[in-house]
mmCIF file of C-alpha atoms in Angstrom:
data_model
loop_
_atom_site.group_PDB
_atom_site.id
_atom_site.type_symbol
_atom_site.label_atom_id
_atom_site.label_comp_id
_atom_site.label_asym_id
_atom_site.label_seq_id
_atom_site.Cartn_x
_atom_site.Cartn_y
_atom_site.Cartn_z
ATOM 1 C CA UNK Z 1 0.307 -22.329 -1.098
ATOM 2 C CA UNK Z 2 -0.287 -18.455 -1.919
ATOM 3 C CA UNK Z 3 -1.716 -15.685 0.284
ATOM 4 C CA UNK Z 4 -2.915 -12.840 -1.057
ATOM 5 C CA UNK Z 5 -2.491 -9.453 0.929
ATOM 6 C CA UNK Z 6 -4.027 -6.265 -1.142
ATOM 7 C CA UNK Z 7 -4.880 -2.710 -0.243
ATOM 8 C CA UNK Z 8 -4.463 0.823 -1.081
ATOM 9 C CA UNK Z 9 -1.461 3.006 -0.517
ATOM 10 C CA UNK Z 10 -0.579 2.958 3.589
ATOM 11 C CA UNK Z 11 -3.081 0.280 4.515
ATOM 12 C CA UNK Z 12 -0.116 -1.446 5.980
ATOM 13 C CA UNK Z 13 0.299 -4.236 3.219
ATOM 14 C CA UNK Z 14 3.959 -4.757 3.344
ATOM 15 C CA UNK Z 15 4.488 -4.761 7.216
ATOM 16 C CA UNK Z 16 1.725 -7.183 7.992
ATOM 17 C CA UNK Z 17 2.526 -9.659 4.895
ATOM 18 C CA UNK Z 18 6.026 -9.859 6.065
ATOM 19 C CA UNK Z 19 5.391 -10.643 9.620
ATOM 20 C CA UNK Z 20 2.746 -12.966 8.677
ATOM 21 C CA UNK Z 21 4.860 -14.166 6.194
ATOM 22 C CA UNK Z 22 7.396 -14.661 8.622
ATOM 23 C CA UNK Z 23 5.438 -16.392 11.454
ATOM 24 C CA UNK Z 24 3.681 -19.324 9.286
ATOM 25 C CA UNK Z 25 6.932 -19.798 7.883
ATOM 26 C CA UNK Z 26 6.659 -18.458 4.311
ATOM 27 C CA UNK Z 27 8.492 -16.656 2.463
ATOM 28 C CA UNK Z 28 7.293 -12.781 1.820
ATOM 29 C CA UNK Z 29 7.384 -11.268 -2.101
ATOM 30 C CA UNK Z 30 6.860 -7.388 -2.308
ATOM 31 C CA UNK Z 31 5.253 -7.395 -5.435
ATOM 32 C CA UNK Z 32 5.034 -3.250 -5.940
ATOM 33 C CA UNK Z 33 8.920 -3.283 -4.989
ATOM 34 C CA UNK Z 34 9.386 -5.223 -8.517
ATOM 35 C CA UNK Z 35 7.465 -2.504 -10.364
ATOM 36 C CA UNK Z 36 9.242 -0.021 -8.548
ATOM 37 C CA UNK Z 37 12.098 -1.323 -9.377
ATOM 38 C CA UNK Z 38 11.775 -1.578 -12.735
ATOM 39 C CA UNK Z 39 10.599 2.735 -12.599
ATOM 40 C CA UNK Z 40 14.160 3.412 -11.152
ATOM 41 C CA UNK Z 41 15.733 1.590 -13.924
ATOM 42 C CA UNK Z 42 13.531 3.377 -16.906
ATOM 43 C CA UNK Z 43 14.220 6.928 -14.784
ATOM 44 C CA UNK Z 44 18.199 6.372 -14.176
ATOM 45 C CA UNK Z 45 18.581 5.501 -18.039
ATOM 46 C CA UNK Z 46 16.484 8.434 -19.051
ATOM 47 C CA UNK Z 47 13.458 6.812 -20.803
ATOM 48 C CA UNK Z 48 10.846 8.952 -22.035
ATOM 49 C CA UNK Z 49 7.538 7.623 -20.155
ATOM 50 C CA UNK Z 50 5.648 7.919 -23.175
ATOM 51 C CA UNK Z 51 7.523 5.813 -25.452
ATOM 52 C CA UNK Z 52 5.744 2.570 -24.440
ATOM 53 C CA UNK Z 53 7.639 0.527 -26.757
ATOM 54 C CA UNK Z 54 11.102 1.392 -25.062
ATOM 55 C CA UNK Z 55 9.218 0.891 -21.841
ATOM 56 C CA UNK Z 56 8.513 -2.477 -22.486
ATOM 57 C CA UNK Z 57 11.491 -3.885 -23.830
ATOM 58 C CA UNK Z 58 13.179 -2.664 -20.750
ATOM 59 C CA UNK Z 59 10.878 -4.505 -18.504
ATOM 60 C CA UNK Z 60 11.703 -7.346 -21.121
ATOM 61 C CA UNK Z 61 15.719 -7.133 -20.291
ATOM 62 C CA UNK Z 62 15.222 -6.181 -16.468
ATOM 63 C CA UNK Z 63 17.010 -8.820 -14.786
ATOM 64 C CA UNK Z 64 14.809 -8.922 -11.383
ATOM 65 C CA UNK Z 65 15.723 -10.821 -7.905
ATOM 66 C CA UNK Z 66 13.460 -10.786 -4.370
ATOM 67 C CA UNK Z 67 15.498 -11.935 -2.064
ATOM 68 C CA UNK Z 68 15.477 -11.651 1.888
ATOM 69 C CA UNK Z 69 13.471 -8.892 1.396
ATOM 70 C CA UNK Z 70 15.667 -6.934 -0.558
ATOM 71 C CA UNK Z 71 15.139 -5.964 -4.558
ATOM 72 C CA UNK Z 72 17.855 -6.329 -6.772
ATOM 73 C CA UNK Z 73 17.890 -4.818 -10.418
ATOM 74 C CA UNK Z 74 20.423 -6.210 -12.824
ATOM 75 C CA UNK Z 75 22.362 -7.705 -9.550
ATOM 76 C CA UNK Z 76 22.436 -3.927 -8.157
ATOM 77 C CA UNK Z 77 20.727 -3.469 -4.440
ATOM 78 C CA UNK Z 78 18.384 -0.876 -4.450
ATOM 79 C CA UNK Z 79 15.833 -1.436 -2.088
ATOM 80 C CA UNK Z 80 16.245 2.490 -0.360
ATOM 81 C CA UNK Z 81 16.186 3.781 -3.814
ATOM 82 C CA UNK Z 82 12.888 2.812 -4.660
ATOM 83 C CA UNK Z 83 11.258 4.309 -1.486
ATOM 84 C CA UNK Z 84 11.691 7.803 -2.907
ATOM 85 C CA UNK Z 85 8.584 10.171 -3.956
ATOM 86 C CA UNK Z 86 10.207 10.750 -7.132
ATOM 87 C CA UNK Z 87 9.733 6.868 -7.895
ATOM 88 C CA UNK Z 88 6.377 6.590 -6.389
ATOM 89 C CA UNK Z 89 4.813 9.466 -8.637
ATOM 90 C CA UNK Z 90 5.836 7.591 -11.775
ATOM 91 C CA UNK Z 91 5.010 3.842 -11.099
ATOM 92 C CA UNK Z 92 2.115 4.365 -13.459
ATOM 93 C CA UNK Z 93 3.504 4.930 -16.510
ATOM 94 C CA UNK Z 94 4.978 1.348 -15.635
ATOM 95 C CA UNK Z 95 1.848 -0.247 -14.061
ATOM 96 C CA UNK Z 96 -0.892 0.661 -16.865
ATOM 97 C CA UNK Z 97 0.775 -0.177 -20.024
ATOM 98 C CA UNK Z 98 -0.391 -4.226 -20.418
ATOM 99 C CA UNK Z 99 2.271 -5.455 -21.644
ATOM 100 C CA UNK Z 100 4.603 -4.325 -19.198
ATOM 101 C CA UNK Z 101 1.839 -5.445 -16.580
ATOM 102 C CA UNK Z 102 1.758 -8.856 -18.352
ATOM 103 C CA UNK Z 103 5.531 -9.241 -18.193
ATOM 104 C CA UNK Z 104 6.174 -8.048 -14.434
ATOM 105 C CA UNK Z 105 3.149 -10.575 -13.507
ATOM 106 C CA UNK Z 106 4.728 -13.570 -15.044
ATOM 107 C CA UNK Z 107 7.625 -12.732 -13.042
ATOM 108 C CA UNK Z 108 5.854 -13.122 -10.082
ATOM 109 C CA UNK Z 109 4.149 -16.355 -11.017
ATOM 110 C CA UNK Z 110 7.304 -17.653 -11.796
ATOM 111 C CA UNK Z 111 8.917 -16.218 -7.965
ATOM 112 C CA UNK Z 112 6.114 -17.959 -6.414
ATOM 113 C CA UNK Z 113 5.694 -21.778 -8.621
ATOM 114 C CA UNK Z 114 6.144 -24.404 -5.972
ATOM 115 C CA UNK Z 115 6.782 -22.397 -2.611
ATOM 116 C CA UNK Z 116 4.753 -21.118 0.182
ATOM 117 C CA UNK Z 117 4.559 -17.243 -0.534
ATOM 118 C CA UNK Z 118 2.579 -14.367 1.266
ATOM 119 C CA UNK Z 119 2.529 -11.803 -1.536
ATOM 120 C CA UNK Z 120 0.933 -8.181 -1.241
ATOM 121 C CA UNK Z 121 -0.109 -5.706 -3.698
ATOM 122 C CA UNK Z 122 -2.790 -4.141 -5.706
ATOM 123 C CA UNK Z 123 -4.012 -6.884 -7.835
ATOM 124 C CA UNK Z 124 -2.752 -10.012 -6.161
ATOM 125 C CA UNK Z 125 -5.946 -11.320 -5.562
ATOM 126 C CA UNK Z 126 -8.071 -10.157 -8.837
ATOM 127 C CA UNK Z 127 -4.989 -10.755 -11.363
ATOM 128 C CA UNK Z 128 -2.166 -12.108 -10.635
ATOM 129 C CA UNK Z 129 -3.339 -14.913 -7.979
ATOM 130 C CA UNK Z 130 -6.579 -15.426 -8.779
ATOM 131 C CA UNK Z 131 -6.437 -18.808 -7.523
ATOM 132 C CA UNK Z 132 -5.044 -17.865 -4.180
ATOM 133 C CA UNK Z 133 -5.692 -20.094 -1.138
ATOM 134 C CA UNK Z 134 -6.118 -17.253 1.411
ATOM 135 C CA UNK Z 135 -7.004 -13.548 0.520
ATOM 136 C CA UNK Z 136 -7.208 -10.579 2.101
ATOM 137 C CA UNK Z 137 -8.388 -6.922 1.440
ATOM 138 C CA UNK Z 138 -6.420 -4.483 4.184
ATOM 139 C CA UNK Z 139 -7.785 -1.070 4.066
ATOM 140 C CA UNK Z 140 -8.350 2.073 6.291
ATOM 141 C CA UNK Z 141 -9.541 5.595 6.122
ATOM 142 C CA UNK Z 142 -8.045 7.919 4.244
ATOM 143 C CA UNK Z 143 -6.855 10.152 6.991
ATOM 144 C CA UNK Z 144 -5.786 6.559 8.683
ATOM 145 C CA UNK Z 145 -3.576 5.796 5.913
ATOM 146 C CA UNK Z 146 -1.740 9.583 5.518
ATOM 147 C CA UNK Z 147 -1.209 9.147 9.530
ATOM 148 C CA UNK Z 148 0.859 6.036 9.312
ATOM 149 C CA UNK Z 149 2.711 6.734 6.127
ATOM 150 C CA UNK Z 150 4.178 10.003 7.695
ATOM 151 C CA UNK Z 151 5.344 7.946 11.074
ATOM 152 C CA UNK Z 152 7.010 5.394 8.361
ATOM 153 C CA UNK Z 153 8.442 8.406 6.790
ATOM 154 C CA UNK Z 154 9.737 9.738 9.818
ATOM 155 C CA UNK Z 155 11.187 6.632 11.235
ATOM 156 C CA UNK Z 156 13.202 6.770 7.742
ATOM 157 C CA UNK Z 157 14.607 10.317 8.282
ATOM 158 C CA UNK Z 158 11.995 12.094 6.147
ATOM 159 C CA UNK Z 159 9.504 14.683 7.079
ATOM 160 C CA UNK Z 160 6.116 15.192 5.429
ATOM 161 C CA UNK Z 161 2.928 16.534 6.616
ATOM 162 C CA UNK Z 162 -0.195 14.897 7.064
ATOM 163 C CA UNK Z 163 -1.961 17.009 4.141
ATOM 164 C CA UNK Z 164 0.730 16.707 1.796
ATOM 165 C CA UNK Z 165 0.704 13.145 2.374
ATOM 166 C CA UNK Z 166 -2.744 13.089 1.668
ATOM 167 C CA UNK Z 167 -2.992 14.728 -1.465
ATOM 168 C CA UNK Z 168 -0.353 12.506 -2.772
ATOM 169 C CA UNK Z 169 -2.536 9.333 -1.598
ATOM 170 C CA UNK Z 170 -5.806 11.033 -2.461
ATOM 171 C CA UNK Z 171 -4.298 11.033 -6.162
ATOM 172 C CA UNK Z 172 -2.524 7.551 -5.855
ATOM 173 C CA UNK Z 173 -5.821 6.041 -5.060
ATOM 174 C CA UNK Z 174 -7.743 7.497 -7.849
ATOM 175 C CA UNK Z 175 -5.350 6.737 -10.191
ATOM 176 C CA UNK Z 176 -5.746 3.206 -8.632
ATOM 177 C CA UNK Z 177 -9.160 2.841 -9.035
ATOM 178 C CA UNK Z 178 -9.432 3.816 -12.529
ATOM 179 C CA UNK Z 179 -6.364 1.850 -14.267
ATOM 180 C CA UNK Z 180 -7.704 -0.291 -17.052
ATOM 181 C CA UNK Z 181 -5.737 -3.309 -15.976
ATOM 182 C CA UNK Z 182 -5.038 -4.331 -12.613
ATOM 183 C CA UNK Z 183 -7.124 -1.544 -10.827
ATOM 184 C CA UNK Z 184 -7.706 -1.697 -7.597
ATOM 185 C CA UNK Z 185 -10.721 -3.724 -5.878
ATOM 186 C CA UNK Z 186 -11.210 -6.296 -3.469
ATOM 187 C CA UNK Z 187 -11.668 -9.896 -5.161
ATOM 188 C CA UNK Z 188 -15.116 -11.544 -4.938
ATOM 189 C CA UNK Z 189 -13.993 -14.162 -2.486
ATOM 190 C CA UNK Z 190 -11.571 -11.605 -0.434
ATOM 191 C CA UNK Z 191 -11.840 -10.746 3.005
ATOM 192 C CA UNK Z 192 -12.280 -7.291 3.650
ATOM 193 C CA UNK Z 193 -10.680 -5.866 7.337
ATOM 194 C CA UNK Z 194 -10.898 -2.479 7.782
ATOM 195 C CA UNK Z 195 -8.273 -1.241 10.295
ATOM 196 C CA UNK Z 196 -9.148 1.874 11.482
ATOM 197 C CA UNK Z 197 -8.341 2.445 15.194
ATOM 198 C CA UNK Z 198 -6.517 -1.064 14.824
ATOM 199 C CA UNK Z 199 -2.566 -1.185 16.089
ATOM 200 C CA UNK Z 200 0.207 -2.961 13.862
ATOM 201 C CA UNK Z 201 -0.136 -5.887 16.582
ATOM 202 C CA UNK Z 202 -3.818 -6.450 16.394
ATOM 203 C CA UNK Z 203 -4.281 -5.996 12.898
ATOM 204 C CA UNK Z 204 -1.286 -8.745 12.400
ATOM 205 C CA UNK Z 205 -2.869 -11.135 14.892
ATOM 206 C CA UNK Z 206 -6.350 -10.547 12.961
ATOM 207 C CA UNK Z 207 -5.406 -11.424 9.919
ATOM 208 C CA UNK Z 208 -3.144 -14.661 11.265
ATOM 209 C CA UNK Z 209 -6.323 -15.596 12.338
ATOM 210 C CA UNK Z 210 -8.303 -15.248 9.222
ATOM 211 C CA UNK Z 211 -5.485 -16.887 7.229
ATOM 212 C CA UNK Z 212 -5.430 -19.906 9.765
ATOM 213 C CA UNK Z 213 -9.310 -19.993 9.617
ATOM 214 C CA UNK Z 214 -9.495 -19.783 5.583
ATOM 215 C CA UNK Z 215 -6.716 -22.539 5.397
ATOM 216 C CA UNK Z 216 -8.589 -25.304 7.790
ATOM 217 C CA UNK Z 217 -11.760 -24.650 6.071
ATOM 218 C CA UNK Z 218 -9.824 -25.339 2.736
ATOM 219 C CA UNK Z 219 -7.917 -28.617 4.084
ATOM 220 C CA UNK Z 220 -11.342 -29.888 5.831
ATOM 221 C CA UNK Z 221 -13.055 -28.798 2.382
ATOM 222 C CA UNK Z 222 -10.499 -30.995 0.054
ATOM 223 C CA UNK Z 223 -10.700 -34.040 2.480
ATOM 224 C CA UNK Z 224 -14.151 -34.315 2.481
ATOM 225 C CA UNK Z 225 -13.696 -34.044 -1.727
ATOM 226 C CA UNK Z 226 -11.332 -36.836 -1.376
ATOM 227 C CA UNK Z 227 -13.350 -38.995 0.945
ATOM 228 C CA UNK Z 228 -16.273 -38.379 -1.493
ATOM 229 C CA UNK Z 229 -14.379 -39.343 -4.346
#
């Protein structure tokens, strides 16, 4: 069984999809980890970021693990890496080119064949799961989102303002919108919860209960089918 969690940039994707993750007994996979991942490896071995070819047959070779919430590239740890500004202002040289998009997203396919995942992204919904039992669309206001990314940044030991934090997310989503693969939009059969004015608790508890609400309707939908049948 898959649930979908997307949003943009400091909607809160990752917290809440772990914890809901974590309290129907799933297991969590942090699919913009992977692709951040993989921009670490292509800027630590000196890449150029317009040679697409070179790009791709390094996300070809990129030997990827999620486990316990920790990404591992070529059996190295380096989920703190990844985390950095540096690495999120060049994920897109790695997330537009489709046929490093097309490899990264059989990866996750293949991380989630036959378990019970709660995945979160971009595109989780629209591309990579379209067939998703549950989604959900997490989003906020602009000046919403900046607020809670520089608290997370804090809590981590780095300080930001509020503006430059904005600017940056101002140009992440834009950039989002407009990629010609995987951009970012809320599938046709997503629900949409905007969480303005919403704490970590009550969005989480929301969105349990959305998840548990989609799921019955699903199981009372397929019994009927089979009683039918």
């Amino acid at each position: 069984m898959i649930i979908t969690i997307d949003g943009p940039a400091g909607a809160g994707k990752s917290s809440i999809a772990r914890r809901v993750a974590s309290e129907l007994g799933f297991e969590f996979l942090d699919t913009g980890a992977m692709y951040r991942a993989v921009t670490w490896g292509v800027m630590q071995r000196g890449i150029a970021w317009d040679d697409v070819e070179a790009l791709v047959q390094f996300a070809d070779a990129a030997c990827l693990v999620w486990q316990d919430d920790r990404i591992y590239l070529d059996d190295q740890d380096i989920s703190e890496e990844i985390r950095t500004p540096q690495v999120t202002s060049h994920i897109r040289h790695l997330a537009d080119p489709p046929k490093i998009r097309e490899r990264i997203t059989a990866q996750q396919r293949r991380i989630a064949t036959g378990r019970d995942i709660v995945t979160e992204g971009r595109d989780q919904g629209t591309e990579v799961f379209p067939d998703a039992h549950c989604k959900i669309f997490l989003t906020a206001s602009p000046e919403e989102r900046a607020r809670r990314r520089q608290q997370q940044l804090a809590q981590n030991g780095r300080a930001m303002t509020v503006e430059e934090i904005l600017t940056a997310q101002n140009q992440r989503d834009l950039e989002d919108r407009m990629r010609p693969v995987g951009r970012l939009r809320a599938a046709s059969d997503a629900i949409v919860l905007q969480t303005d004015g919403m704490t970590p608790d009550e969005v989480r508890l929301e969105v349990l209960r959305l998840v548990r609400e989609r799921l019955e309707a699903s199981a009372t939908n397929s019994a009927s089918g089979g009683t039918s049948a």
